[in-house]
Coordinates of C-alpha atoms and ligand atoms in Angstrom, one line a residue:
M173 CA 0.0 0.0 0.0
R174 CA 1.3 3.5 -0.8
N175 CA 2.0 6.0 2.1
P176 CA -0.9 8.2 3.2
K177 CA -1.0 11.6 1.6
I178 CA -1.5 14.2 4.3
L179 CA -2.0 17.9 3.8
V180 CA -0.9 20.2 6.7
F181 CA -1.7 23.9 7.0
S182 CA -2.5 26.6 9.6
G183 CA -5.5 28.7 10.0
S184 CA -3.2 31.7 10.5
I185 CA -1.0 33.4 8.0
R186 CA 0.6 35.7 10.5
S187 CA 4.4 35.8 10.4
G188 CA 5.6 34.0 13.6
S189 CA 2.2 32.4 14.0
F190 CA 2.1 29.8 16.8
N191 CA -0.3 27.7 14.8
G192 CA 2.2 27.9 11.9
K193 CA 4.8 26.5 14.2
L194 CA 2.4 23.7 15.3
A195 CA 1.7 22.9 11.6
A196 CA 5.4 22.8 10.8
L197 CA 6.0 20.4 13.7
A198 CA 3.1 18.2 12.8
A199 CA 4.4 18.1 9.2
K200 CA 7.8 17.0 10.5
R201 CA 6.4 14.3 12.7
L202 CA 4.2 13.0 9.9
A203 CA 7.1 12.9 7.5
I204 CA 9.3 10.9 10.0
L205 CA 6.5 8.3 10.0
D206 CA 6.7 8.1 6.2
A207 CA 3.6 10.1 5.4
D208 CA 3.6 11.8 2.0
V209 CA 3.3 15.3 3.4
T210 CA 2.3 18.5 1.6
H211 CA 2.7 21.6 3.9
V212 CA 1.1 24.7 2.6
S213 CA 0.4 28.3 3.7
L214 CA -3.0 29.8 3.0
K215 CA -1.0 33.0 2.3
D216 CA -0.3 31.4 -1.1
Y217 CA -4.1 31.0 -1.8
P218 CA -5.6 34.4 -1.1
L219 CA -9.4 34.5 -1.4
P220 CA -12.0 37.3 -1.1
I221 CA -14.5 37.0 1.7
Y222 CA -17.3 34.8 0.4
D223 CA -20.0 36.8 -1.3
G224 CA -22.9 35.1 -3.1
D225 CA -23.0 38.0 -5.7
L226 CA -19.4 37.4 -6.5
E227 CA -20.0 33.7 -6.9
S228 CA -23.1 34.3 -9.1
A229 CA -21.1 36.7 -11.3
S230 CA -17.9 34.7 -11.7
G231 CA -18.1 31.4 -9.8
A232 CA -15.5 30.3 -7.2
P233 CA -12.1 32.1 -7.5
E234 CA -9.2 30.2 -9.1
N235 CA -7.5 29.8 -5.7
A236 CA -10.6 28.0 -4.3
K237 CA -10.4 25.7 -7.3
K238 CA -6.7 25.1 -6.7
L239 CA -7.3 24.3 -3.1
K240 CA -10.2 22.0 -3.9
R241 CA -7.9 20.0 -6.2
L242 CA -5.1 20.0 -3.6
F243 CA -7.5 18.8 -0.9
E244 CA -9.0 16.2 -3.2
A245 CA -5.6 14.6 -3.7
Q246 CA -5.2 13.9 0.0
D247 CA -6.1 11.0 2.3
G248 CA -5.9 13.1 5.5
I249 CA -5.7 16.8 6.6
F250 CA -4.1 18.3 9.7
I251 CA -5.2 21.8 10.5
A252 CA -3.6 24.0 13.2
C253 CA -6.5 26.2 14.2
P254 CA -6.1 29.5 16.0
E255 CA -8.9 30.5 18.3
Y256 CA -10.6 33.9 17.8
N257 CA -13.2 34.8 20.3
A258 CA -13.7 31.2 21.2
G259 CA -14.3 30.2 17.6
I260 CA -12.8 29.5 14.2
T261 CA -10.7 32.2 12.4
P262 CA -12.4 34.0 9.5
L263 CA -9.5 32.9 7.3
L264 CA -10.1 29.2 7.9
K265 CA -13.9 29.4 7.7
N266 CA -13.8 31.4 4.5
T267 CA -11.3 29.0 3.0
L268 CA -13.6 26.0 3.8
D269 CA -16.7 27.9 2.6
W270 CA -15.2 28.7 -0.8
I271 CA -13.8 25.1 -1.3
S272 CA -17.3 23.8 -0.5
R273 CA -18.7 26.0 -3.2
V274 CA -16.4 24.9 -6.1
K275 CA -18.7 23.2 -8.6
E276 CA -16.0 21.0 -10.3
P277 CA -16.6 17.2 -9.7
G278 CA -14.7 15.5 -6.9
E279 CA -14.8 15.3 -3.2
A280 CA -12.4 17.6 -1.4
L281 CA -13.7 17.5 2.2
K282 CA -16.2 14.8 3.0
N283 CA -14.1 11.7 2.5
K284 CA -11.0 12.9 4.3
V285 CA -9.8 12.2 7.8
F286 CA -9.2 15.4 9.7
A287 CA -6.9 15.9 12.7
L288 CA -7.1 19.2 14.6
G289 CA -4.7 21.0 16.8
A290 CA -4.5 24.5 18.2
A291 CA -1.9 26.8 19.8
S292 CA -2.8 29.9 21.8
P293 CA -0.9 32.2 24.1
G294 CA -3.8 31.8 26.6
K295 CA -4.3 29.0 29.1
F296 CA -7.1 27.2 27.2
G297 CA -4.8 26.4 24.3
G298 CA -7.4 27.2 21.7
M299 CA -9.6 24.3 22.8
R300 CA -12.9 26.2 22.5
G301 CA -12.1 27.1 18.9
L302 CA -11.4 23.5 18.1
I303 CA -14.9 22.5 19.2
G304 CA -16.4 25.0 16.8
T305 CA -14.1 23.9 14.0
R306 CA -15.0 20.2 14.7
T307 CA -18.7 21.1 14.4
I308 CA -18.3 22.8 11.1
L309 CA -16.3 19.8 9.6
E310 CA -18.4 17.1 11.1
V311 CA -21.9 18.5 11.0
G312 CA -21.6 21.1 8.2
I313 CA -19.3 19.1 5.8
G314 CA -19.9 15.5 6.9
A315 CA -16.2 14.8 7.3
L316 CA -14.5 12.4 9.7
V317 CA -12.7 14.3 12.5
L318 CA -10.5 12.3 14.9
P319 CA -11.5 12.5 18.5
Q320 CA -7.9 13.1 19.6
M321 CA -6.7 16.7 19.4
V322 CA -3.7 18.6 20.5
S323 CA -3.9 21.9 22.4
V324 CA -0.8 24.0 23.0
S325 CA -1.4 26.6 25.8
A326 CA 1.0 29.4 26.7
A327 CA 2.2 29.1 23.1
A328 CA 4.7 32.0 23.4
S329 CA 7.0 29.8 25.5
A330 CA 5.8 26.4 24.2
F331 CA 8.2 25.9 21.3
D332 CA 12.0 25.5 21.6
D333 CA 14.6 26.9 19.1
K334 CA 14.3 23.8 16.9
G335 CA 10.5 24.1 16.7
G336 CA 9.8 21.2 19.2
L337 CA 7.4 21.4 22.1
T338 CA 9.0 22.0 25.4
D339 CA 6.2 20.4 27.4
E340 CA 6.5 16.6 27.3
R341 CA 2.7 16.0 27.8
T342 CA 1.8 18.3 24.9
A343 CA 4.5 16.7 22.7
G344 CA 3.0 13.3 23.5
Q345 CA -0.5 14.5 22.6
L346 CA 0.8 15.6 19.2
D347 CA 2.6 12.3 18.6
K348 CA -0.6 10.4 19.5
L349 CA -2.6 12.5 17.2
V350 CA -0.2 12.1 14.3
D351 CA -0.1 8.4 14.9
A352 CA -3.9 8.2 15.0
L353 CA -4.2 10.2 11.7
L354 CA -1.9 7.8 9.9
R355 CA -3.7 4.7 11.3
A356 CA -7.1 6.1 10.3
T357 CA -6.0 7.1 6.8
R358 CA -4.4 3.7 6.3
L359 CA -7.6 2.1 7.4
E360 CA -9.7 4.2 5.0
M361 CA -7.3 3.5 2.2
S362 CA -7.6 -0.2 2.7
H363 CA -11.4 -0.1 2.0
Ligands
LIG687 C1 -9.8 38.7 17.0 C2 -9.0 37.9 17.9 C3 -9.7 37.1 18.9 C4 -9.0 36.3 19.8 N1 -9.6 35.5 20.6 C5 -9.0 34.6 21.4 C6 -9.7 33.6 22.1 O1 -10.9 33.6 22.2 N2 -9.0 32.6 22.8 C7 -7.6 32.6 22.7 O2 -7.0 31.7 23.4 N3 -6.9 33.5 22.0 C8 -7.6 34.5 21.3 N4 -6.9 35.4 20.5 C9 -5.4 35.4 20.6 C10 -4.8 34.4 19.6 O3 -4.8 33.1 20.2 C11 -3.4 34.9 19.3 O4 -3.5 36.1 18.6 C12 -2.7 33.8 18.5 O5 -1.3 34.2 18.4 C13 -3.3 33.6 17.1 O6 -2.7 32.5 16.5 P1 -1.4 32.6 15.6 O7 -0.2 32.8 16.6 O8 -1.3 31.3 15.0 O9 -1.6 33.7 14.6 C14 -7.5 36.3 19.7 C15 -6.9 37.0 18.7 C16 -7.6 37.8 17.9 C17 -6.8 38.6 16.8

């Protein structure tokens, strides 16, 4: 069987983003376990805020189509999700909304295994935002989201110089999540 194809990205495009760091670390851990990893930044796929008039006039933007094709080629997707006001970031929601509106045939979201993580400078580690993101993916899109998640609190001091997690328990959570993602994608691929 071929190695699982896993897409990794962050819901933040801020330079120095903690979720960017978490995504980079997840990509590294997945690659060590022989996943075929594609790590992208949403900065390379700018999209206007979803507007039904824009969609009626010219359809989904080219970057939404590119992302749909990219998502479609994956077995699993790891998203590092920042928490804004206890919810999903507009960037991540807008990206998922546009992808869900691309009319080209093919399934970009529904038949993927998602793994979610979050990093926040606060003490809740972005956990409240993860719950909202899970609801969107599971209920709105009908995707499979792993029950395991990783939550990095006090993110400003959570990463060392090499991009690793300083707290052993959190590092263990990430390893378990990455492991679960590979097991679940391999299981899906075998069907
Ligand atoms: C509009 C806004 C709302 C925020 N709300 C929350 C919040 O509810 N919980 C939280 O832990 N952090 C919150 N934050 C702080 C973010 O966690 C912090 O800016 C973090 O660095 C964003 O992720 P990034 O480092 O990946 O860009 C908020 C930040 C912004 C800009």
